[in-house]
Coordinates of C-alpha atoms and ligand atoms in Angstrom, one line a residue:
M463 CA 0.0 0.0 0.0
A464 CA 1.4 3.4 -0.9
D465 CA 0.6 6.0 1.8
T466 CA 0.1 5.3 5.4
K467 CA -3.4 6.1 6.5
Y468 CA -3.9 7.8 9.9
I469 CA -6.9 7.4 12.1
F470 CA -7.4 9.5 15.2
V471 CA -9.7 8.4 18.0
T472 CA -10.9 11.1 20.3
G473 CA -13.5 11.0 23.1
G474 CA -16.2 13.3 24.4
V475 CA -18.9 13.7 27.0
V476 CA -17.3 11.6 29.8
S477 CA -14.1 9.7 30.3
S478 CA -13.7 5.9 30.6
L479 CA -15.8 5.2 27.5
G480 CA -13.3 2.7 26.2
K481 CA -11.5 4.5 23.5
G482 CA -8.7 2.0 23.8
I483 CA -11.1 -0.9 23.1
I484 CA -12.7 0.9 20.1
A485 CA -9.2 1.7 18.7
A486 CA -8.1 -1.9 19.3
S487 CA -11.3 -3.3 17.7
L488 CA -11.0 -1.1 14.7
G489 CA -7.4 -2.1 14.4
K490 CA -8.4 -5.7 14.5
L491 CA -10.9 -5.3 11.7
L492 CA -8.4 -3.6 9.4
Q493 CA -5.7 -6.1 10.3
A494 CA -8.1 -9.0 9.4
R495 CA -8.2 -7.4 5.9
G496 CA -4.5 -7.9 5.6
Y497 CA -3.3 -4.4 6.5
K498 CA -0.3 -3.8 8.8
V499 CA -1.8 -1.9 11.7
T500 CA -0.4 -0.2 14.8
I501 CA -2.1 1.7 17.5
Q502 CA -0.6 4.6 19.5
K503 CA -1.7 6.4 22.6
F504 CA -1.1 10.0 23.5
D505 CA -1.5 10.8 27.1
P506 CA -2.0 14.5 28.0
Y507 CA -0.3 14.4 31.4
I508 CA 3.2 15.8 32.3
N509 CA 4.7 12.6 33.6
I510 CA 7.3 11.3 31.1
D511 CA 5.6 7.9 31.4
P512 CA 3.1 6.2 33.8
G513 CA 5.9 4.3 35.5
T514 CA 6.0 6.7 38.4
L515 CA 2.2 6.8 38.8
N516 CA 0.6 4.5 41.4
P517 CA -2.3 2.2 40.5
Y518 CA -4.8 4.5 42.2
E519 CA -3.9 7.2 39.8
H520 CA -3.5 5.3 36.6
G521 CA -4.4 1.6 36.9
E522 CA -1.9 -1.0 35.7
C523 CA 1.5 0.1 34.3
Y524 CA 2.1 -1.9 31.2
V525 CA 5.6 -2.8 29.9
T526 CA 6.6 -3.0 26.3
V527 CA 9.3 -5.4 25.0
D528 CA 11.7 -2.5 24.6
G529 CA 11.3 -1.7 28.3
H530 CA 8.9 1.3 28.2
E531 CA 6.5 1.7 31.1
A532 CA 3.3 2.4 29.3
D533 CA -0.4 3.1 29.5
L534 CA -2.5 0.0 30.0
D535 CA -4.3 0.6 26.7
L536 CA -1.1 -0.7 25.0
G537 CA -2.0 -4.0 26.6
H538 CA -5.4 -3.9 24.9
Y539 CA -3.7 -3.1 21.6
E540 CA -1.4 -6.1 21.9
R541 CA -4.1 -8.5 23.1
F542 CA -6.3 -7.6 20.2
L543 CA -3.7 -7.3 17.4
N544 CA -1.2 -9.9 18.6
V545 CA 1.5 -7.4 17.6
Q546 CA 4.1 -6.0 20.0
T547 CA 4.2 -2.3 20.7
T548 CA 7.2 -0.2 21.6
R549 CA 8.0 3.1 23.3
A550 CA 6.9 4.8 20.1
N551 CA 3.4 3.7 20.8
N552 CA 2.9 5.7 23.9
I553 CA 3.7 9.4 24.2
T554 CA 2.9 11.8 27.0
T555 CA 2.8 15.6 27.1
G556 CA 5.9 15.3 29.3
R557 CA 7.9 13.5 26.7
I558 CA 6.9 16.0 24.0
Y559 CA 8.0 18.9 26.1
Q560 CA 11.1 17.2 27.2
S561 CA 12.2 16.6 23.7
V562 CA 11.4 20.2 22.6
I563 CA 13.2 21.6 25.6
N564 CA 16.2 19.4 25.0
K565 CA 16.3 20.7 21.4
E566 CA 16.0 24.3 22.7
R567 CA 18.9 23.8 25.0
K568 CA 21.0 22.4 22.1
G569 CA 20.2 25.6 20.2
D570 CA 18.3 23.8 17.5
Y571 CA 15.7 26.5 17.2
L572 CA 18.3 29.0 16.0
G573 CA 17.2 32.0 18.1
K574 CA 13.5 31.6 17.6
T575 CA 10.9 31.8 20.4
V576 CA 9.8 28.3 21.2
Q577 CA 6.0 28.0 21.3
V578 CA 3.1 25.5 21.7
V579 CA 2.3 26.2 18.0
P580 CA 4.3 25.3 16.0
H581 CA 7.0 23.7 18.1
I582 CA 5.0 21.5 20.4
T583 CA 2.5 20.6 17.7
D584 CA 5.3 19.8 15.3
E585 CA 6.8 17.4 17.8
I586 CA 3.4 15.8 18.3
K587 CA 3.0 15.4 14.6
R588 CA 6.5 14.0 14.2
N589 CA 5.6 11.3 16.7
V590 CA 2.4 10.4 14.9
K591 CA 4.1 10.1 11.5
L592 CA 7.2 8.3 12.9
L593 CA 5.2 5.1 13.0
G594 CA 4.1 5.4 9.4
N595 CA 7.4 6.7 8.0
K596 CA 9.8 4.6 9.9
Y597 CA 7.9 1.4 10.6
K598 CA 5.9 1.4 7.4
F599 CA 2.5 0.6 8.8
D600 CA -0.5 0.8 6.5
F601 CA -2.7 2.2 9.2
V602 CA -1.6 4.1 12.3
I603 CA -4.4 4.5 14.8
T604 CA -3.7 7.3 17.3
E605 CA -5.8 7.4 20.4
I606 CA -5.9 10.8 22.1
G607 CA -6.3 10.3 25.9
G608 CA -8.7 12.5 27.9
T609 CA -11.9 14.1 26.8
V610 CA -12.2 16.8 24.1
G611 CA -12.4 20.2 25.8
D612 CA -9.8 19.4 28.4
I613 CA -7.1 22.1 28.7
E614 CA -4.4 19.5 28.7
S615 CA -5.3 17.8 25.4
L616 CA -5.6 21.0 23.3
P617 CA -2.1 20.8 21.7
F618 CA -2.9 17.2 20.7
I619 CA -6.2 18.2 19.2
E620 CA -4.6 21.1 17.4
S621 CA -2.0 18.7 15.9
V622 CA -4.8 16.4 14.7
R623 CA -6.5 19.5 13.1
Q624 CA -3.2 20.3 11.3
L625 CA -2.6 16.7 10.2
K626 CA -6.1 16.4 8.9
W627 CA -5.4 19.4 6.7
E628 CA -2.0 18.1 5.6
L629 CA -2.9 14.4 5.0
G630 CA -6.3 15.0 3.3
K631 CA -7.8 11.7 2.3
N632 CA -5.3 9.8 4.2
C633 CA -6.7 10.9 7.5
V634 CA -9.9 9.9 9.4
C635 CA -11.2 11.2 12.7
V636 CA -13.3 9.0 14.8
H637 CA -15.0 10.5 17.8
L638 CA -16.4 8.4 20.6
T639 CA -19.3 9.8 22.8
Y640 CA -21.9 8.6 25.2
V641 CA -25.6 8.5 24.8
P642 CA -27.2 8.4 28.3
Y643 CA -30.5 6.9 29.1
I644 CA -32.7 9.2 31.3
A645 CA -34.9 6.8 33.3
A646 CA -37.5 9.5 34.3
A647 CA -38.1 10.4 30.6
K648 CA -37.6 6.8 29.4
E649 CA -35.4 8.2 26.6
Y650 CA -31.9 8.1 25.3
K651 CA -30.5 11.6 24.9
T652 CA -28.2 12.7 22.1
K653 CA -27.6 16.3 23.3
P654 CA -24.3 15.6 25.0
T655 CA -23.1 14.0 21.8
Q656 CA -24.1 17.1 19.8
H657 CA -22.3 19.3 22.2
S658 CA -19.2 17.3 22.2
V659 CA -19.1 17.3 18.4
K660 CA -19.7 21.1 18.4
Q661 CA -16.7 21.4 20.8
L662 CA -14.5 19.4 18.4
Q663 CA -15.8 21.5 15.5
E664 CA -14.9 24.7 17.3
L665 CA -11.3 23.3 17.6
G666 CA -11.4 22.9 13.8
I667 CA -12.1 19.2 13.5
Q668 CA -15.1 17.7 11.8
P669 CA -15.3 14.0 12.8
D670 CA -15.8 11.6 10.0
V671 CA -17.1 8.7 12.1
L672 CA -19.0 8.8 15.4
V673 CA -19.2 5.9 17.8
L674 CA -21.9 6.2 20.3
R675 CA -21.5 4.2 23.5
T676 CA -24.8 3.1 24.8
E677 CA -26.2 0.6 27.2
R678 CA -28.9 -0.7 24.8
E679 CA -29.7 -0.7 21.1
L680 CA -30.5 2.8 19.8
R681 CA -33.3 3.4 17.3
T682 CA -32.4 4.2 13.7
S683 CA -34.3 7.5 13.9
L684 CA -32.0 8.6 16.8
L685 CA -28.9 7.7 14.8
S686 CA -30.2 9.7 11.9
K687 CA -30.7 12.6 14.2
V688 CA -27.1 12.4 15.3
A689 CA -26.0 12.2 11.7
L690 CA -28.0 15.3 10.8
F691 CA -26.9 17.5 13.7
C692 CA -23.3 16.5 13.6
N693 CA -22.5 16.6 9.8
V694 CA -21.7 13.0 9.7
A695 CA -22.9 10.5 7.1
Q696 CA -25.7 8.2 8.3
D697 CA -23.6 5.0 7.8
A698 CA -20.7 6.6 9.8
V699 CA -22.8 6.8 13.0
I700 CA -21.9 3.5 14.7
Q701 CA -23.3 2.4 18.1
S702 CA -21.2 0.5 20.6
I703 CA -23.6 -1.3 22.9
D704 CA -22.4 -2.8 26.1
V705 CA -21.4 -6.4 25.5
P706 CA -20.5 -9.2 28.0
T707 CA -16.8 -9.1 26.9
I708 CA -14.6 -6.5 25.3
Y709 CA -13.5 -9.2 22.8
E710 CA -17.0 -9.0 21.1
V711 CA -16.5 -5.3 20.3
P712 CA -14.8 -6.0 16.9
L713 CA -17.7 -8.0 15.8
V714 CA -20.2 -5.4 17.0
L715 CA -18.3 -2.8 14.8
Q716 CA -18.0 -5.2 11.9
R717 CA -21.7 -5.8 11.8
Q718 CA -22.2 -2.1 11.3
K719 CA -19.4 -2.0 8.7
M720 CA -17.3 0.5 10.5
D721 CA -14.2 -0.8 8.7
E722 CA -15.9 -0.4 5.3
V723 CA -16.8 3.2 6.1
I724 CA -13.2 3.9 6.9
L725 CA -11.8 2.1 3.9
R726 CA -14.1 4.1 1.6
K727 CA -13.1 7.4 3.3
V728 CA -9.4 6.7 2.7
G729 CA -10.1 5.6 -0.9
L730 CA -9.2 1.9 -0.4
E731 CA -11.0 -1.0 -2.0
V732 CA -13.5 -2.6 0.4
G733 CA -13.3 -6.2 -0.8
P734 CA -14.9 -9.2 1.0
T735 CA -15.7 -9.1 4.7
P736 CA -13.0 -11.1 6.6
E737 CA -14.3 -14.1 8.5
M738 CA -12.2 -13.5 11.6
K739 CA -12.1 -17.2 12.2
P740 CA -9.7 -17.5 15.1
W741 CA -11.4 -14.6 16.8
R742 CA -14.8 -16.1 16.5
Q743 CA -13.5 -19.5 17.6
F744 CA -12.2 -17.9 20.7
L745 CA -15.5 -16.3 21.5
Q746 CA -17.3 -19.5 20.6
R747 CA -15.2 -21.4 23.1
K748 CA -15.9 -18.8 25.7
S749 CA -19.6 -19.1 25.3
D750 CA -19.5 -22.9 25.1
A751 CA -17.7 -23.3 28.4
T752 CA -20.1 -24.3 31.1
E753 CA -17.8 -25.5 34.0
T754 CA -16.0 -22.9 36.0
V755 CA -12.5 -22.6 37.4
K756 CA -12.1 -20.6 40.6
I757 CA -9.0 -18.5 40.8
G758 CA -8.1 -16.4 43.8
L759 CA -6.1 -13.2 43.0
V760 CA -4.2 -11.9 46.0
G761 CA -3.1 -8.3 45.9
K762 CA -3.3 -5.0 47.6
Y763 CA -5.1 -3.2 44.8
V764 CA -7.9 -5.7 44.1
E765 CA -10.6 -3.0 44.7
L766 CA -9.3 -1.1 41.7
Q767 CA -10.9 -2.2 38.4
D768 CA -7.7 -1.7 36.3
A769 CA -4.8 -2.4 38.7
Y770 CA -4.3 -5.9 37.5
K771 CA -5.7 -5.5 34.0
S772 CA -3.3 -7.7 32.1
I773 CA -3.4 -10.5 34.8
D774 CA -7.2 -10.5 34.6
E775 CA -7.2 -10.7 30.8
S776 CA -4.5 -13.4 30.8
L777 CA -6.5 -15.5 33.3
L778 CA -9.6 -15.1 31.2
Q779 CA -7.8 -16.1 28.1
A780 CA -6.2 -19.1 29.8
A781 CA -9.6 -20.2 31.2
I782 CA -11.1 -20.1 27.8
Y783 CA -8.3 -22.2 26.3
N784 CA -9.0 -24.7 29.1
D785 CA -12.7 -24.6 28.2
R786 CA -13.7 -23.1 31.5
K787 CA -15.5 -20.0 32.6
L788 CA -13.2 -17.9 34.8
D789 CA -14.6 -17.4 38.3
L790 CA -12.2 -14.8 39.6
H791 CA -12.2 -14.1 43.4
L792 CA -10.3 -11.1 44.6
F793 CA -8.5 -11.2 48.0
H794 CA -7.2 -8.0 49.5
S795 CA -3.8 -8.9 50.9
E796 CA -4.1 -6.6 53.8
K797 CA -7.1 -8.6 55.0
L798 CA -5.5 -12.0 54.8
N799 CA -3.6 -13.6 57.7
D800 CA -2.7 -17.0 59.0
D801 CA -5.9 -17.3 61.0
N802 CA -8.3 -16.6 58.2
A803 CA -6.4 -17.7 55.0
A804 CA -7.6 -21.3 55.0
E805 CA -11.2 -20.3 55.6
L806 CA -11.2 -17.6 52.9
L807 CA -9.2 -19.5 50.3
K808 CA -10.6 -23.0 50.8
D809 CA -12.7 -23.0 47.6
M810 CA -10.0 -21.8 45.3
D811 CA -8.8 -24.2 42.6
G812 CA -5.8 -22.0 42.1
I813 CA -4.2 -19.0 43.7
L814 CA -2.3 -16.1 42.0
I815 CA 0.0 -13.8 44.0
A816 CA 0.2 -10.4 42.4
P817 CA 3.1 -8.2 41.7
G818 CA 3.6 -5.0 43.7
F819 CA 5.9 -2.7 45.6
G820 CA 6.4 -1.9 49.2
Q821 CA 5.5 -3.4 52.6
R822 CA 1.8 -2.9 52.7
G823 CA -0.2 -6.1 52.4
I824 CA 2.9 -8.2 52.2
E825 CA 2.1 -10.4 55.3
G826 CA -1.2 -11.4 53.7
K827 CA 0.6 -12.7 50.7
F828 CA 2.8 -14.8 52.9
A829 CA -0.4 -16.2 54.6
A830 CA -2.0 -17.1 51.3
L831 CA 1.3 -18.7 50.1
K832 CA 1.6 -20.7 53.3
Y833 CA -1.9 -22.0 52.8
A834 CA -1.4 -22.8 49.2
R835 CA 1.9 -24.6 49.9
E836 CA 0.7 -26.6 52.8
N837 CA -2.5 -27.6 51.0
D838 CA -0.9 -28.2 47.6
V839 CA -3.1 -25.7 45.8
P840 CA -1.8 -24.7 42.4
C841 CA -0.1 -21.3 42.7
L842 CA 1.5 -18.8 40.5
G843 CA 3.6 -16.0 41.9
I844 CA 4.4 -13.0 39.7
C845 CA 7.3 -10.7 40.4
L846 CA 6.7 -9.6 44.0
G847 CA 4.5 -12.6 44.2
M848 CA 7.5 -14.8 43.3
Q849 CA 9.7 -12.9 45.8
C850 CA 7.1 -13.6 48.5
M851 CA 7.1 -17.3 47.6
V852 CA 10.8 -17.3 48.3
I853 CA 10.5 -15.4 51.6
E854 CA 7.6 -17.5 52.9
F855 CA 9.6 -20.7 52.1
A856 CA 12.7 -19.3 53.8
R857 CA 10.8 -18.5 56.9
N858 CA 8.5 -21.4 57.3
V859 CA 10.4 -24.3 55.6
M860 CA 14.1 -23.4 56.0
G861 CA 13.6 -21.9 59.4
L862 CA 15.2 -18.6 58.5
K863 CA 13.1 -16.5 60.9
D864 CA 12.5 -12.9 59.7
A865 CA 13.9 -13.6 56.3
N866 CA 12.8 -10.8 54.0
S867 CA 13.4 -8.7 51.0
T868 CA 15.7 -5.7 51.6
E869 CA 12.9 -3.7 49.9
M870 CA 10.7 -4.4 53.0
E871 CA 13.4 -4.6 55.7
P872 CA 16.9 -3.4 54.8
N873 CA 18.3 -4.9 58.0
T874 CA 16.8 -8.4 57.7
P875 CA 19.1 -11.1 59.0
Y876 CA 18.4 -13.1 55.8
K877 CA 18.4 -11.1 52.7
V878 CA 16.8 -13.8 50.5
I879 CA 15.6 -11.1 48.1
D880 CA 18.0 -8.2 47.6
L881 CA 18.6 -5.2 45.4
M882 CA 20.1 -6.0 42.1
E883 CA 23.7 -5.0 41.7
E884 CA 23.0 -2.7 38.8
Q885 CA 20.3 -0.9 40.9
K886 CA 22.6 0.1 43.7
N887 CA 23.6 3.4 42.3
V888 CA 20.3 4.3 40.8
T889 CA 18.9 7.6 42.2
N890 CA 16.2 8.5 39.6
M891 CA 12.9 6.6 40.0
G892 CA 11.6 7.1 36.5
G893 CA 12.3 4.4 33.9
S894 CA 15.2 3.0 36.0
M895 CA 14.1 -0.5 36.9
R896 CA 15.1 -3.6 35.0
L897 CA 12.6 -3.2 32.3
G898 CA 11.5 -5.0 29.2
A899 CA 12.1 -8.4 27.6
Y900 CA 15.1 -10.5 28.8
D901 CA 16.1 -14.0 27.9
C902 CA 15.5 -16.8 30.3
V903 CA 16.6 -20.4 30.1
L904 CA 14.4 -23.0 31.7
K905 CA 15.5 -26.4 33.2
E906 CA 14.2 -29.3 31.3
G907 CA 11.7 -31.3 33.3
S908 CA 10.5 -28.3 35.3
K909 CA 6.9 -27.2 35.3
A910 CA 7.8 -23.9 33.6
Y911 CA 9.6 -25.8 30.8
E912 CA 6.7 -28.1 30.4
A913 CA 4.4 -25.0 30.1
Y914 CA 6.5 -23.3 27.4
G915 CA 7.5 -26.5 25.7
Q916 CA 11.0 -25.1 25.2
A917 CA 14.1 -24.0 27.2
H918 CA 14.7 -20.6 25.7
I919 CA 12.0 -18.0 26.4
Q920 CA 11.8 -14.2 26.6
E921 CA 9.5 -12.4 29.0
R922 CA 9.1 -8.8 30.2
H923 CA 10.3 -7.5 33.5
R924 CA 9.8 -4.6 35.9
H925 CA 11.7 -4.9 39.1
R926 CA 14.7 -3.7 41.2
F927 CA 15.1 -6.6 43.5
E928 CA 16.1 -10.2 42.8
F929 CA 16.5 -13.7 44.3
N930 CA 19.8 -13.6 46.3
S931 CA 21.9 -16.3 44.6
E932 CA 24.0 -16.8 47.7
Y933 CA 21.0 -18.7 49.1
R934 CA 20.4 -20.8 46.0
D935 CA 21.9 -24.1 47.3
R936 CA 20.1 -23.9 50.6
F937 CA 16.8 -23.3 48.8
E938 CA 17.4 -26.2 46.5
A939 CA 18.4 -28.5 49.3
A940 CA 15.1 -27.6 51.1
G941 CA 13.0 -28.3 48.0
M942 CA 12.5 -25.0 46.2
M943 CA 14.3 -25.2 42.9
C944 CA 15.7 -22.4 40.7
V945 CA 14.5 -23.6 37.3
G946 CA 14.9 -20.6 35.1
E947 CA 17.7 -18.1 34.9
N948 CA 19.0 -15.3 32.7
P949 CA 21.9 -16.7 30.6
E950 CA 24.0 -13.6 30.9
S951 CA 23.6 -12.5 34.5
N952 CA 22.5 -15.8 36.0
L953 CA 19.7 -14.0 37.7
V954 CA 17.1 -16.4 39.0
E955 CA 13.9 -15.9 37.0
V956 CA 11.8 -18.9 38.0
V957 CA 11.5 -20.9 41.2
E958 CA 9.2 -23.9 41.8
I959 CA 8.6 -26.6 44.3
P960 CA 8.6 -29.9 42.3
A961 CA 7.1 -31.8 45.2
L962 CA 3.9 -29.9 44.8
K963 CA 1.3 -30.2 42.0
W964 CA 2.0 -26.8 40.5
F965 CA 3.8 -24.1 42.5
V966 CA 5.7 -21.7 40.3
G967 CA 7.1 -18.2 40.9
V968 CA 8.3 -16.0 38.1
Q969 CA 10.4 -12.8 38.4
F970 CA 9.0 -11.7 35.0
H971 CA 5.5 -10.7 34.0
P972 CA 4.0 -13.3 31.7
E973 CA 0.7 -11.3 31.8
Y974 CA 2.2 -8.6 29.4
N975 CA 2.6 -11.3 26.8
S976 CA -0.8 -13.0 26.5
T977 CA -3.1 -12.3 23.6
V978 CA -6.5 -13.6 22.4
V979 CA -5.0 -15.8 19.7
N980 CA -1.8 -16.5 21.5
P981 CA -2.4 -17.0 25.2
N982 CA 0.6 -17.1 27.5
P983 CA 1.6 -20.7 28.1
L984 CA 2.4 -20.2 31.8
F985 CA -1.1 -18.9 32.5
V986 CA -2.7 -21.7 30.4
R987 CA -0.7 -24.3 32.4
F988 CA -1.5 -22.7 35.7
V989 CA -5.2 -22.7 35.0
K990 CA -4.9 -26.3 33.7
A991 CA -3.4 -27.3 37.0
A992 CA -6.2 -25.5 38.8
V993 CA -8.8 -27.3 36.7
E994 CA -7.1 -30.7 37.5
N995 CA -6.9 -29.8 41.2
K996 CA -10.6 -29.3 41.2
K997 CA -11.2 -32.8 39.9
Ligands
LIG497 N1 9.0 -4.6 44.3 C1 9.6 -5.7 43.6 C2 10.9 -5.3 42.9 O1 11.1 -4.2 42.6 C3 8.7 -6.4 42.7 C4 8.2 -5.5 41.5 C5 7.0 -6.0 40.9 O2 6.3 -6.9 41.4 N2 6.7 -5.6 39.7 O3 11.7 -6.1 42.7

């Protein structure tokens, strides 16, 4: 295909409408037609990346293969497209300004006054086009975070306006809004949508396609009204009704021919409608599953919907590939202790100990692990979850009383988890962890090897602390084996207790690498072990 086509996705009325899912679903539909598609997110905040934001602020921090701490929408993009993203796929206001200011300091602006327009907007536009020019995608879908009208997103919207002008036919603007139901009037209301489109028009952008989020099916007359008032063709008003799973959204959009509308707009041939076979098979398997598998997720952010997004999705995918309905139970680690763990966790077929930072809730993770280990309940520990497995085992099996991670207790007598050597001189908190994909070699015969079906794997990381190798022999003598390590640094990446049915801890984050058509093997095996445990 000759020119890269650029699609912008903006949102109006309220936030949390699921722009990321709409962008990912549209990307999926275009990809199914054979196009090379990537999706990018612009976040209008000043942080350089979300790595320094806590989950209360920003939900999960996703990590790309190239070690960028990114917005969780990139996780959706990867899960839908099954294509890896990089740091070029997530840009914040902070990064834009940082790069402009760096250029200013170098003298690149040759004495000019540096301004939002054109310098900031040029830098934004450069980052949009980079994906098309450098990586040769057919479609670059750019999601603009926030809601139209926010002060913060103005430079991004202005850049879209300029690009629309520059790119002409090669540019499409999709605007997502909300159509609320007013119970007292028994009516759906389009006024907020009209206002939101007006606001976009005031900023110089006429949307080409509108996607209306709604709880139930909207009447055609209502869609016509939106088309008329918003200057949008009737077939370009798409409704996105709430569906039981986000993975149905591509099919919802396909039924309304959203991809065809876009293809016609950019002057590409429409051709036959793709069957989306693997995608439909996945959904079929999901709806065919009748039996459940009960998984307990132990973490300190369980009350937050998005804090463990990739773990939730990986578990869901793994359950479907085991032909089970996922019955996920959330356990707040601050509320678990040795006295109540057995009672609270007794019905779980499998237990997952979540990643995390800091002391809060850590003792509850030990209690859950002790219960799982003593009762041989399949268990997966991820990152801090793996480190907790090591600490619990040290304390309760090896008799190393008060063993700990130096993250929690710098003066612990037994530093079974310790700061990585390379981290000792790190002072900046941003982007300074061990981040991104690293090699790991698995021991043949281990549960992890069995799961992956091969010795050489690559998974993504986000940590500062590590298993202290000085203790390795003592752990192995006591029955906890180090079965995966980095071939260069010998850093221990995987531990397991072979005497148990399935008890595996991983320093890496397998959840960042699980997609609809390519579920992560470790999750699939963990859920399989949980299913077998149930029997
Ligand atoms: N806090 C731990 C470390 O930095 C674990 C990090 C995590 O779970 N992502 O090593």
